[in-house]
Amino acid sequence: MARYIFQRVLYMFLTLVLIATFSFFLMKMLPGTPLTMEDKLSETQKEIILEKYGLDDPVPIQYLKYMAGLAQGDLGISFQFDNREVTDIILSRIGPSMQLGAQALLIGTALGMLLGLISAIYHNGFLDYSSTFVAVIGKSIPSFIFAGLLQYYVGLKLGWFPVALWGTWEHTVLPTIALAMFPIAIAARFMRTEMLEVLGSDFIQTARAKGVNKFGVVFKHGVRNALIPLVTVMGPLAISLMTGTLVIEKIFAVPGIGEQFVISITTNDFPIIMGTTLFFSFFFVFIILVIDLLYGIIDPRIRLAEGEK
Amino acid sequence: MEKLLQVNNLKVSFDTYGGEVQAVRGVNFEVNKGETLAIVGESGSGKSVTTKALMRLIPQPPGRIKEGEILFEGKDLAKYSEKQMQKIRGKDISMIFQDPMTSLNPTMKIGNQIMEGLVKHQKMSKSQAKKRAIELMELVGLPDAANRVNQYPHQFSGGQRQRVVVAIALACNPKLLIADEPTTALDVTIQAQILELMKDIQKKTDSAIIFITHDLGVVANVADRVAVMYAGKIVEIGTVDEIFYNPKHPYTWGLLGSMPSLDSADDELYAIPGTPPDLLNPPKGDAFAARNEYAMKIDMEQEPPMFKVSDTHYAATWLLHENAPDIAPPPAIQRRMEKMSRDVQYQTKGDRP
């Protein structure tokens, strides 16, 4: 097991190097420099600044320099915020995004699974149709609509929670709900389909023939067998939720990383673009590793052979 | 002999968009303590539905028990609630399913799957149940049980898994064991082992067995009595000897005639012509009439009652009516039956001492 994880971590770094290379050259293909928008600077001033940041070197040299810095854990210094390390900027911005994403993911998965289970157990009954209705709404209505509705009715009219901004946990409630609608819908849909299939399988009949009651059949025998496809879809969803969602962050004025990322692209702030991309990529490969390990925990058939005898 | 189970006029239907499918249309039989009743018939004849109805395992809806009584030790299971049934299932009546590859939970340890019934019905503690599970695994012939109890189904072969399924069914010493084609999915050598195992265990525990199969060779090997089902009804029932040596129903003739045997290699294998009737609209009269070369006019109009052949042997065919012409089975089938009777004798005598 330790060897397997070590191997996977090695591959992770290889993946990250490849991602860094591709994004570096892709980014350099964007038109303009960080100074394109600066009208007040003279050509000479621009040249001096470009030289200072090493932007007048040929692209391959810049790439090697960047990778050398990266190897030492140095993501560089931001162009827009003078003298601020990219690492600092990302770390200060990622907190709110991660917190919102994690909350939405947890609440969404738990509620969605519950809805899906209810649907499967009361298949084709009233409860099934109601929860399917919720799932369809959650999937088809974009989160910014929910955000607006929540702000107006819950935030403004009822005044239960702050409409926007960041600070206490109360500030996180509305954006979390708005973000959670999608994972609720996805989890409910997958759980329902999978559970229905599992409940129709032979081993469920075996369990019933043993005298196991409905609760035992669903929770002891059903759920675990229905989880694999759910984990497969929830993994990537977890990443997209936790790496910041521009729209929700914008609407609720959350100082998250999503907004930061977009600004850095429009201003050609190369170190920030690279840093954020790499950070997201790292997060992505890490979650994939976690998912692969989760598969093994859920389903013994996917578990690795425990050493050769 | 003491009666364990008596089924009276059992009717099971499935409500589909096309209408009511009458899968079981009035079945009567009984099972005595310690005996083995085999139910044979082709696919779709209602064998499995009948036995699933006994355990009330038919999914409702679309299925429902329309009519009839299932008297188990004198109590009518057809009227039991789901809660009451849960106390019967796995304790007094248990079931062995057809496909061992799918009938075990892939994400649960073998031991836990065997223990489940013990903990539930016999109120054992976890450690007691585990000890008993290991004993059961040894009983069904799984070596190294103490270690394997912690393994998962995918670490067992097909035959071993069926042994586990048998162990689960036997866990609480059921009075009635229903085996729904337990050997169909296994290869022939493993089939023989599982049959031996079931016979052995029956000797030890004295449980009654209902054995569903479409393999007449298996029937000759394990059963005391045989019920032949066709289109949701029992058309002939009797002891093994009566069904194999003195069959009365043309459908039974057809079944026996279509059994391949070694010395019939150069003959063409007999097949019953036609297909079973559509149970969405069961035919008027005898359901087998359309495929029956001996069918008479009355077969098209009236359903035959069960005619008594002997105290233990009944058949539902108008050929047994006193006014019916005397008809012997076709010579080819007669010859086959003679050959087979020799085979059967050889097989029963050939059992291990």
XYZ file of C-alpha atoms in Angstrom:
662
model
C 0.000 0.000 0.000
C 2.749 2.466 1.003
C 4.580 1.596 -2.182
C 1.479 2.188 -4.238
C 0.921 5.605 -2.695
C 4.577 6.506 -3.212
C 4.278 5.531 -6.855
C 1.128 7.561 -7.250
C 2.732 10.636 -5.665
C 5.639 10.315 -8.095
C 3.198 10.242 -11.014
C 1.437 13.235 -9.520
C 4.612 15.289 -9.722
C 5.260 14.154 -13.255
C 1.730 15.226 -14.172
C 2.280 18.589 -12.527
C 5.512 19.194 -14.479
C 3.685 18.433 -17.714
C 0.802 20.705 -16.772
C 3.231 23.488 -15.857
C 4.968 23.158 -19.220
C 1.783 23.188 -21.260
C 0.189 26.049 -19.407
C 3.372 28.100 -19.569
C 3.546 27.949 -23.346
C -0.179 28.337 -23.795
C -0.124 31.391 -21.588
C 2.727 32.890 -23.589
C 0.603 32.542 -26.691
C -1.881 35.038 -25.222
C -1.541 38.421 -26.928
C 0.089 41.295 -25.042
C 2.216 41.753 -21.971
C 1.312 42.808 -18.439
C 2.005 46.382 -19.566
C -0.330 46.472 -22.554
C -2.922 48.474 -20.660
C -0.479 50.958 -19.187
C -0.789 53.982 -21.508
C 1.121 56.403 -19.338
C 4.401 54.553 -19.561
C 6.866 55.381 -22.287
C 8.430 52.677 -24.427
C 11.715 52.954 -22.558
C 10.017 52.616 -19.197
C 8.199 49.536 -20.443
C 11.458 48.020 -21.652
C 13.076 48.618 -18.294
C 10.205 46.974 -16.464
C 10.119 44.024 -18.867
C 13.834 43.564 -18.377
C 13.448 43.737 -14.611
C 10.954 40.855 -14.647
C 12.905 38.893 -17.251
C 10.134 39.238 -19.789
C 12.482 40.263 -22.590
C 14.211 36.885 -22.599
C 13.268 34.349 -25.271
C 10.301 32.227 -24.139
C 12.302 28.979 -23.663
C 14.733 30.793 -21.341
C 11.821 32.255 -19.394
C 10.386 28.743 -19.149
C 13.635 27.290 -17.794
C 13.959 30.123 -15.297
C 10.391 29.603 -14.149
C 10.825 25.867 -13.776
C 14.056 26.382 -11.840
C 12.165 28.643 -9.456
C 9.319 26.172 -9.241
C 11.705 23.376 -8.290
C 12.659 25.467 -5.266
C 9.015 26.090 -4.421
C 9.141 29.677 -5.669
C 6.037 30.660 -7.611
C 7.362 34.148 -8.306
C 6.097 37.616 -7.542
C 2.861 39.110 -8.754
C 2.958 41.908 -11.332
C -0.156 43.730 -10.170
C 0.463 43.606 -6.444
C 3.999 44.807 -6.113
C 6.277 42.741 -3.911
C 3.618 40.233 -2.987
C 4.508 36.577 -3.349
C 2.135 34.568 -5.542
C 2.014 31.907 -2.832
C 0.786 34.494 -0.314
C -1.874 35.792 -2.638
C -3.217 32.323 -3.418
C -3.205 31.269 0.221
C -5.029 34.397 1.333
C -7.691 33.928 -1.342
C -8.176 30.168 -1.324
C -9.582 29.921 2.215
C -13.084 31.274 1.563
C -13.398 29.350 -1.725
C -12.362 26.083 -0.112
C -14.641 26.595 2.869
C -17.664 27.384 0.704
C -16.917 24.505 -1.638
C -16.397 21.998 1.149
C -19.575 23.054 2.943
C -21.616 22.892 -0.249
C -20.122 19.522 -1.113
C -20.791 17.988 2.289
C -24.328 19.305 2.584
C -25.066 18.598 -1.064
C -23.804 15.024 -1.004
C -25.501 14.153 2.262
C -28.859 15.671 1.314
C -28.652 14.358 -2.236
C -27.920 10.827 -1.079
C -30.814 10.987 1.325
C -33.175 12.194 -1.395
C -31.920 9.508 -3.769
C -32.403 6.818 -1.147
C -35.932 7.961 -0.393
C -36.654 7.953 -4.121
C -35.362 4.423 -4.538
C -37.177 3.037 -1.511
C -40.509 4.600 -2.414
C -39.977 3.973 -6.103
C -42.729 5.514 -8.257
C -44.487 6.848 -5.181
C -45.222 10.415 -4.165
C -41.908 10.820 -2.318
C -40.015 9.581 -5.369
C -41.665 12.128 -7.636
C -41.124 14.973 -5.151
C -37.448 14.263 -4.725
C -36.965 13.817 -8.452
C -38.621 17.203 -8.868
C -36.119 18.756 -6.464
C -33.279 17.103 -8.345
C -34.470 18.374 -11.707
C -34.774 21.914 -10.335
C -31.328 21.754 -8.773
C -29.769 20.572 -11.967
C -31.523 22.778 -14.458
C -31.627 26.153 -12.692
C -28.250 27.911 -12.575
C -26.824 28.706 -9.161
C -26.896 32.476 -9.664
C -30.699 32.378 -9.845
C -30.811 30.625 -6.486
C -28.248 33.124 -5.224
C -30.424 36.052 -6.220
C -33.581 34.532 -4.795
C -31.870 33.648 -1.527
C -30.398 37.122 -1.189
C -33.718 38.783 -1.793
C -36.061 36.567 0.223
C -33.926 35.039 2.972
C -31.342 37.774 3.234
C -33.338 40.941 2.641
C -36.999 40.189 3.355
C -36.587 37.763 6.228
C -33.231 39.154 7.307
C -32.060 35.829 8.684
C -28.614 35.865 7.145
C -26.300 38.536 5.736
C -26.913 39.251 2.062
C -23.250 39.320 1.107
C -19.656 39.868 2.211
C -17.405 37.646 4.256
C -16.718 37.327 7.978
C -18.713 35.163 10.351
C -20.171 31.703 9.607
C -23.498 33.392 8.988
C -22.008 34.967 5.898
C -21.361 31.501 4.501
C -24.940 30.217 4.818
C -26.547 31.697 1.709
C -23.668 31.094 -0.726
C -23.352 27.540 0.597
C -27.027 26.833 -0.062
C -26.823 28.356 -3.520
C -23.751 26.288 -4.327
C -25.153 23.096 -2.807
C -28.171 22.871 -5.111
C -26.161 21.327 -7.926
C -24.423 18.619 -5.879
C -27.775 17.808 -4.255
C -29.301 17.220 -7.666
C -26.377 15.158 -8.953
C -26.099 13.015 -5.832
C -29.860 12.427 -5.708
C -30.022 11.373 -9.332
C -27.097 8.969 -9.130
C -28.121 7.538 -5.795
C -31.625 6.863 -7.038
C -30.540 5.112 -10.231
C -27.843 3.070 -8.528
C -29.967 2.146 -5.553
C -32.794 0.964 -7.795
C -30.373 -1.227 -9.673
C -28.807 -2.577 -6.495
C -32.187 -3.242 -4.872
C -33.122 -5.349 -7.877
C -30.033 -7.528 -7.671
C -29.865 -11.125 -6.528
C -27.971 -10.577 -3.318
C -30.689 -8.260 -2.059
C -33.112 -11.123 -2.532
C -30.705 -13.343 -0.590
C -30.701 -10.789 2.210
C -34.496 -10.636 2.230
C -34.670 -14.427 2.248
C -32.560 -14.308 5.428
C -35.283 -12.268 7.074
C -33.424 -8.956 7.011
C -35.859 -6.040 7.316
C -36.241 -3.183 4.873
C -33.913 -0.871 6.799
C -31.189 -3.507 6.940
C -31.588 -4.338 3.278
C -31.187 -0.715 2.235
C -28.453 0.416 4.612
C -26.441 -2.734 5.280
C -26.604 -4.261 1.831
C -27.646 -1.518 -0.555
C -25.865 1.766 0.076
C -22.290 0.565 -0.055
C -22.858 -1.152 -3.373
C -24.431 1.979 -4.803
C -21.585 4.303 -3.810
C -18.969 3.661 -6.511
C -20.617 5.600 -9.360
C -21.488 8.366 -6.936
C -17.862 8.778 -5.857
C -16.857 8.870 -9.505
C -19.058 11.870 -10.256
C -18.672 13.631 -6.929
C -14.845 13.744 -7.195
C -14.588 16.149 -10.111
C -17.557 18.047 -8.721
C -15.663 18.474 -5.444
C -12.787 20.015 -7.338
C -14.898 22.458 -9.295
C -16.721 23.497 -6.114
C -13.636 23.983 -3.975
C -11.487 25.766 -6.521
C -13.856 28.656 -6.397
C -16.873 29.539 -8.429
C -16.573 32.906 -9.995
C -20.284 33.644 -10.234
C -21.204 32.855 -6.642
C -18.129 34.639 -5.308
C -18.989 37.687 -7.341
C -22.668 37.761 -6.304
C -21.969 37.307 -2.595
C -18.812 39.462 -2.704
C -16.723 36.648 -1.299
C -12.976 37.310 -1.485
C -12.319 33.947 -3.123
C -9.814 32.716 -5.627
C -12.214 32.483 -8.565
C -12.401 36.233 -9.005
C -8.670 36.610 -8.470
C -7.956 34.101 -11.214
C -10.085 35.878 -13.793
C -8.519 39.271 -13.057
C -5.043 37.826 -13.403
C -5.866 36.458 -16.833
C -7.258 39.734 -18.150
C -4.186 41.604 -16.931
C -1.640 39.051 -18.137
C -0.341 38.581 -14.605
C 1.744 35.565 -15.606
C 3.022 34.404 -12.197
C -0.499 34.435 -10.739
C -1.957 32.580 -13.718
C 0.740 29.923 -13.476
C 0.544 29.691 -9.706
C -3.217 29.324 -9.604
C -3.247 26.820 -12.460
C -0.625 24.725 -10.738
C -2.425 24.957 -7.449
C -5.685 23.789 -9.026
C -3.861 21.014 -10.848
C -2.214 19.848 -7.680
C -5.582 19.827 -5.993
C -7.067 17.913 -8.895
C -4.500 15.102 -8.970
C -4.657 14.916 -5.201
C -8.444 14.453 -5.217
C -8.101 11.802 -7.899
C -5.701 9.924 -5.648
C -8.162 10.229 -2.776
C -10.973 8.912 -4.994
C -8.906 5.932 -6.076
C -8.174 5.112 -2.451
C -11.869 5.553 -1.606
C -12.846 3.026 -4.280
C -10.752 0.433 -2.522
C -12.319 1.206 0.836
C -15.855 0.971 -0.561
C -15.449 -2.043 -2.803
C -13.107 -4.856 -1.764
C -12.919 -6.075 -5.344
C -10.993 -2.945 -6.333
C -8.605 -3.278 -3.406
C -4.983 -3.952 -4.206
C -3.595 -7.394 -3.607
C -2.058 -7.399 -0.154
C 1.485 -8.313 -1.087
C 2.467 -11.440 -2.946
C 2.547 -14.645 -0.972
C -45.612 -38.860 7.708
C -46.052 -35.463 9.224
C -47.174 -32.700 6.956
C -45.001 -29.582 7.003
C -46.410 -27.495 4.196
C -49.662 -27.581 2.347
C -50.383 -25.287 -0.562
C -54.028 -24.934 -1.544
C -55.177 -23.401 -4.819
C -52.338 -20.873 -4.925
C -52.721 -18.231 -7.616
C -50.087 -15.584 -8.302
C -50.488 -12.829 -10.860
C -48.372 -9.955 -12.114
C -50.068 -6.747 -13.148
C -48.359 -5.383 -16.243
C -49.260 -2.682 -18.733
C -50.457 -5.423 -21.062
C -52.793 -6.832 -18.425
C -52.734 -9.494 -15.759
C -50.135 -12.219 -16.279
C -51.367 -15.315 -14.472
C -48.024 -16.894 -13.631
C -49.395 -19.428 -11.163
C -52.975 -20.567 -11.730
C -54.138 -22.716 -8.850
C -51.392 -24.934 -7.491
C -51.952 -27.645 -4.868
C -49.242 -29.710 -3.253
C -47.860 -30.698 0.088
C -44.456 -31.323 1.550
C -43.839 -33.721 4.417
C -41.146 -33.386 7.044
C -37.750 -34.572 5.855
C -38.762 -35.307 2.272
C -37.577 -33.820 -0.993
C -40.119 -32.618 -3.506
C -38.807 -31.730 -6.936
C -40.719 -29.268 -9.081
C -39.869 -29.592 -12.760
C -41.060 -27.796 -15.836
C -39.728 -25.640 -18.624
C -38.806 -21.966 -18.255
C -41.820 -19.828 -17.501
C -43.935 -22.653 -16.114
C -44.235 -20.921 -12.736
C -41.822 -23.020 -10.663
C -39.804 -20.142 -9.275
C -42.812 -17.893 -8.808
C -44.555 -20.594 -6.801
C -41.649 -21.012 -4.412
C -40.971 -17.301 -4.127
C -44.624 -16.890 -3.233
C -44.141 -19.413 -0.407
C -41.561 -17.073 1.125
C -43.557 -14.031 0.099
C -40.542 -12.767 -1.830
C -42.531 -11.726 -4.890
C -42.078 -8.001 -5.447
C -45.380 -6.282 -4.785
C -46.361 -4.520 -7.009
C -46.405 -5.785 -9.747
C -46.842 -9.270 -8.276
C -49.558 -10.388 -5.876
C -50.931 -13.550 -4.374
C -54.398 -13.536 -5.784
C -55.888 -16.474 -4.009
C -55.029 -19.551 -2.026
C -53.498 -20.720 1.199
C -49.909 -21.480 2.138
C -50.281 -23.579 5.275
C -46.914 -23.904 6.969
C -47.253 -25.962 10.144
C -50.932 -25.154 9.957
C -50.537 -21.363 9.763
C -51.447 -19.518 6.591
C -48.390 -17.578 5.404
C -50.434 -15.916 2.674
C -52.083 -13.822 5.387
C -48.886 -12.960 7.247
C -47.655 -9.375 7.400
C -44.194 -8.407 6.140
C -43.014 -8.176 9.783
C -44.274 -11.661 10.573
C -42.694 -13.040 7.411
C -39.320 -11.598 8.399
C -39.403 -13.895 11.430
C -40.110 -16.922 9.241
C -37.650 -16.176 6.454
C -34.202 -17.561 7.062
C -35.354 -19.248 10.257
C -38.100 -21.745 9.373
C -37.932 -21.472 5.607
C -34.796 -20.530 3.740
C -33.794 -20.418 0.144
C -30.825 -21.291 -2.050
C -30.675 -19.282 -5.229
C -29.660 -20.158 -8.726
C -26.599 -18.066 -9.445
C -23.885 -18.100 -6.773
C -21.971 -15.430 -8.678
C -24.619 -12.813 -7.970
C -26.457 -14.023 -4.897
C -23.792 -12.913 -2.409
C -23.203 -9.292 -1.436
C -19.865 -8.367 -3.079
C -18.954 -5.769 -0.466
C -19.643 -7.799 2.676
C -17.392 -10.385 4.278
C -18.566 -13.990 3.874
C -18.645 -14.455 7.629
C -20.908 -11.467 8.163
C -23.288 -12.726 5.506
C -23.591 -16.086 7.252
C -23.827 -14.471 10.691
C -26.634 -12.112 9.745
C -29.379 -14.708 10.128
C -27.887 -16.134 13.323
C -27.729 -12.761 15.021
C -31.237 -11.929 13.918
C -33.105 -15.176 14.536
C -31.145 -16.908 17.258
C -30.142 -13.766 19.151
C -26.515 -14.828 19.162
C -23.730 -12.452 20.109
C -21.272 -11.495 17.383
C -18.568 -13.837 18.648
C -20.963 -16.773 19.073
C -22.322 -16.194 15.589
C -18.831 -16.046 14.141
C -17.945 -19.348 15.768
C -21.101 -20.891 14.374
C -20.374 -19.397 10.932
C -16.986 -21.120 10.911
C -18.663 -24.388 11.909
C -21.180 -23.990 9.100
C -18.429 -23.312 6.592
C -16.714 -26.506 7.683
C -20.032 -28.354 7.465
C -20.489 -27.342 3.831
C -16.935 -28.374 3.050
C -15.027 -25.108 2.846
C -11.457 -25.698 4.027
C -9.523 -23.181 6.121
C -12.795 -21.693 7.354
C -11.238 -19.774 10.252
C -9.322 -17.591 7.790
C -11.762 -17.540 4.932
C -14.572 -16.266 7.120
C -13.015 -12.813 6.738
C -12.787 -12.930 2.970
C -15.074 -11.433 0.359
C -17.136 -13.338 -2.233
C -14.777 -12.513 -5.120
C -12.091 -14.535 -3.373
C -14.183 -17.709 -3.741
C -14.832 -19.879 -6.804
C -18.350 -20.475 -8.129
C -18.712 -23.852 -6.416
C -17.340 -22.464 -3.167
C -19.754 -19.558 -3.315
C -22.669 -21.935 -3.746
C -21.403 -23.751 -0.646
C -21.489 -20.404 1.151
C -25.047 -19.838 -0.080
C -25.967 -23.285 1.264
C -24.320 -22.406 4.584
C -26.351 -19.194 4.781
C -29.554 -21.102 4.069
C -28.728 -23.723 6.698
C -27.590 -21.288 9.381
C -30.727 -21.496 11.511
C -31.613 -25.153 10.783
C -34.674 -24.370 8.682
C -37.552 -26.807 8.581
C -37.997 -26.182 4.891
C -35.249 -25.454 2.410
C -36.201 -24.161 -1.015
C -33.538 -24.706 -3.649
C -34.254 -22.744 -6.812
C -32.149 -24.431 -9.481
C -29.127 -24.505 -7.166
C -26.889 -26.311 -9.618
C -27.911 -24.761 -12.940
C -25.092 -22.225 -12.973
C -22.407 -24.729 -11.948
C -20.384 -27.128 -14.036
C -21.233 -30.809 -13.853
C -18.641 -32.015 -11.350
C -19.460 -29.182 -8.960
C -23.177 -29.902 -9.471
C -22.677 -33.420 -8.220
C -20.746 -32.154 -5.186
C -23.422 -29.636 -4.254
C -26.167 -32.264 -4.632
C -24.222 -34.678 -2.429
C -23.763 -31.901 0.107
C -27.470 -31.139 0.182
C -28.383 -34.803 0.595
C -25.833 -35.203 3.392
C -27.132 -32.183 5.213
C -30.720 -33.280 4.833
C -29.807 -36.562 6.512
C -28.211 -34.673 9.399
C -30.829 -31.990 9.923
C -33.983 -33.717 8.657
C -35.221 -30.625 6.848
C -37.637 -30.862 3.967
C -36.437 -29.645 0.586
C -38.325 -28.220 -2.357
C -36.012 -28.611 -5.288
C -36.735 -26.636 -8.438
C -35.016 -27.744 -11.580
C -35.472 -28.474 -15.228
C -32.803 -31.139 -15.163
C -34.547 -34.507 -14.872
C -31.231 -36.232 -14.187
C -30.925 -34.197 -11.014
C -34.505 -35.059 -10.080
C -33.854 -38.801 -10.285
C -30.853 -38.255 -8.067
C -32.335 -36.223 -5.226
C -36.115 -36.290 -5.097
C -38.620 -38.431 -3.216
C -41.573 -36.984 -5.071
C -41.890 -34.988 -8.273
C -44.362 -32.334 -9.364
C -44.456 -31.464 -13.054
C -45.554 -27.895 -13.748
C -46.885 -26.505 -16.972
C -48.310 -23.041 -17.651
C -48.737 -22.205 -13.983
C -50.308 -25.493 -12.916
C -49.148 -28.824 -11.629
C -50.073 -31.322 -14.343
C -48.686 -34.462 -12.744
C -47.436 -35.285 -9.287
C -46.176 -38.552 -7.858
C -43.218 -40.381 -6.402
C -39.991 -40.426 -8.399
C -40.642 -43.997 -9.502
C -44.178 -43.222 -10.611
C -43.128 -40.214 -12.656
C -40.149 -41.918 -14.262
C -41.577 -45.423 -14.837
C -45.282 -44.799 -15.185
C -45.837 -41.236 -16.399
C -49.406 -40.491 -17.412
C -49.432 -36.933 -18.725
C -48.373 -36.354 -22.337
C -46.310 -33.379 -21.182
C -44.343 -35.617 -18.806
C -43.834 -38.022 -21.705
C -42.466 -35.141 -23.717
C -40.139 -34.026 -20.924
C -38.791 -37.516 -20.392
C -38.517 -38.071 -24.119
C -36.480 -34.942 -24.625
C -33.796 -36.034 -22.155
C -30.617 -36.945 -24.005
C -28.995 -40.208 -23.056
C -25.741 -41.833 -24.103
C -27.276 -44.656 -26.136
C -29.560 -42.370 -28.104
C -26.637 -40.739 -29.861
C -27.737 -41.693 -33.383
C -31.430 -40.886 -32.846
C -32.702 -37.407 -33.246
C -33.357 -35.801 -29.881
C -37.075 -35.423 -29.244
C -38.382 -31.926 -28.670
C -41.885 -30.963 -27.599
C -43.311 -28.975 -30.537
C -44.549 -25.411 -30.103
C -44.069 -22.992 -27.237
C -45.755 -22.583 -23.861
C -48.968 -20.552 -23.902
C -49.082 -16.846 -23.200
C -50.147 -16.489 -19.582
C -51.550 -13.048 -20.289
C -54.441 -14.879 -21.967
C -54.311 -18.502 -20.855
C -56.057 -20.779 -23.338
C -59.435 -22.314 -22.669
C -59.371 -25.989 -21.791
C -56.111 -27.850 -21.265
C -53.205 -25.409 -21.578
C -51.049 -28.121 -23.127
C -53.626 -29.130 -25.761
C -52.106 -27.071 -28.577
C -48.785 -28.905 -28.279
C -50.249 -32.283 -27.480
C -50.457 -34.833 -30.293
C -52.930 -36.869 -28.223
C -55.263 -33.945 -27.617
C -58.932 -34.719 -27.848
C -61.881 -32.453 -28.501
C -62.591 -32.018 -24.813
C -59.020 -30.777 -24.231
C -59.874 -27.660 -26.218
C -62.983 -26.965 -24.170
C -62.575 -28.072 -20.603
C -59.716 -28.122 -18.205
C -58.950 -31.632 -17.005
C -59.211 -32.240 -13.254
C -56.521 -34.141 -11.362
C -57.213 -37.830 -11.984
C -56.024 -40.239 -9.348
C -53.625 -42.900 -10.572
C -52.572 -44.147 -7.151
C -52.653 -42.763 -3.609
C -49.554 -40.745 -4.350
C -49.867 -40.251 -8.097
C -52.177 -37.755 -9.797
C -52.239 -36.366 -13.331
C -54.351 -33.716 -15.034
C -55.114 -35.179 -18.439
C -58.378 -36.284 -20.008
C -56.572 -39.407 -21.221
C -57.154 -40.814 -17.751
C -60.919 -40.380 -18.001
C -62.754 -43.685 -18.144
C -64.256 -42.837 -21.545
C -60.930 -41.875 -23.094
C -59.306 -44.214 -25.615
C -56.462 -46.294 -24.271
C -53.316 -44.589 -25.448
C -49.767 -45.708 -24.776
C -46.868 -43.263 -25.088
C -45.214 -43.313 -28.523
C -42.854 -46.281 -28.935
C -39.782 -44.094 -29.264
C -40.553 -42.456 -25.935
C -41.439 -45.816 -24.417
C -38.047 -47.182 -25.415
C -36.364 -44.124 -23.977
C -38.299 -44.496 -20.760
C -37.192 -48.120 -20.473
C -33.586 -47.161 -21.057
C -33.890 -44.360 -18.629
C -35.390 -46.529 -15.937
C -32.265 -48.678 -16.201
C -30.094 -45.551 -16.015
C -31.975 -44.261 -13.017
C -31.636 -47.571 -11.211
C -27.966 -47.543 -12.007
C -27.633 -43.979 -10.800
C -29.413 -44.515 -7.502
C -27.476 -47.695 -6.829
C -24.288 -46.009 -7.932
C -24.424 -43.583 -5.019
C -21.504 -43.503 -2.733
C -21.867 -46.069 0.061
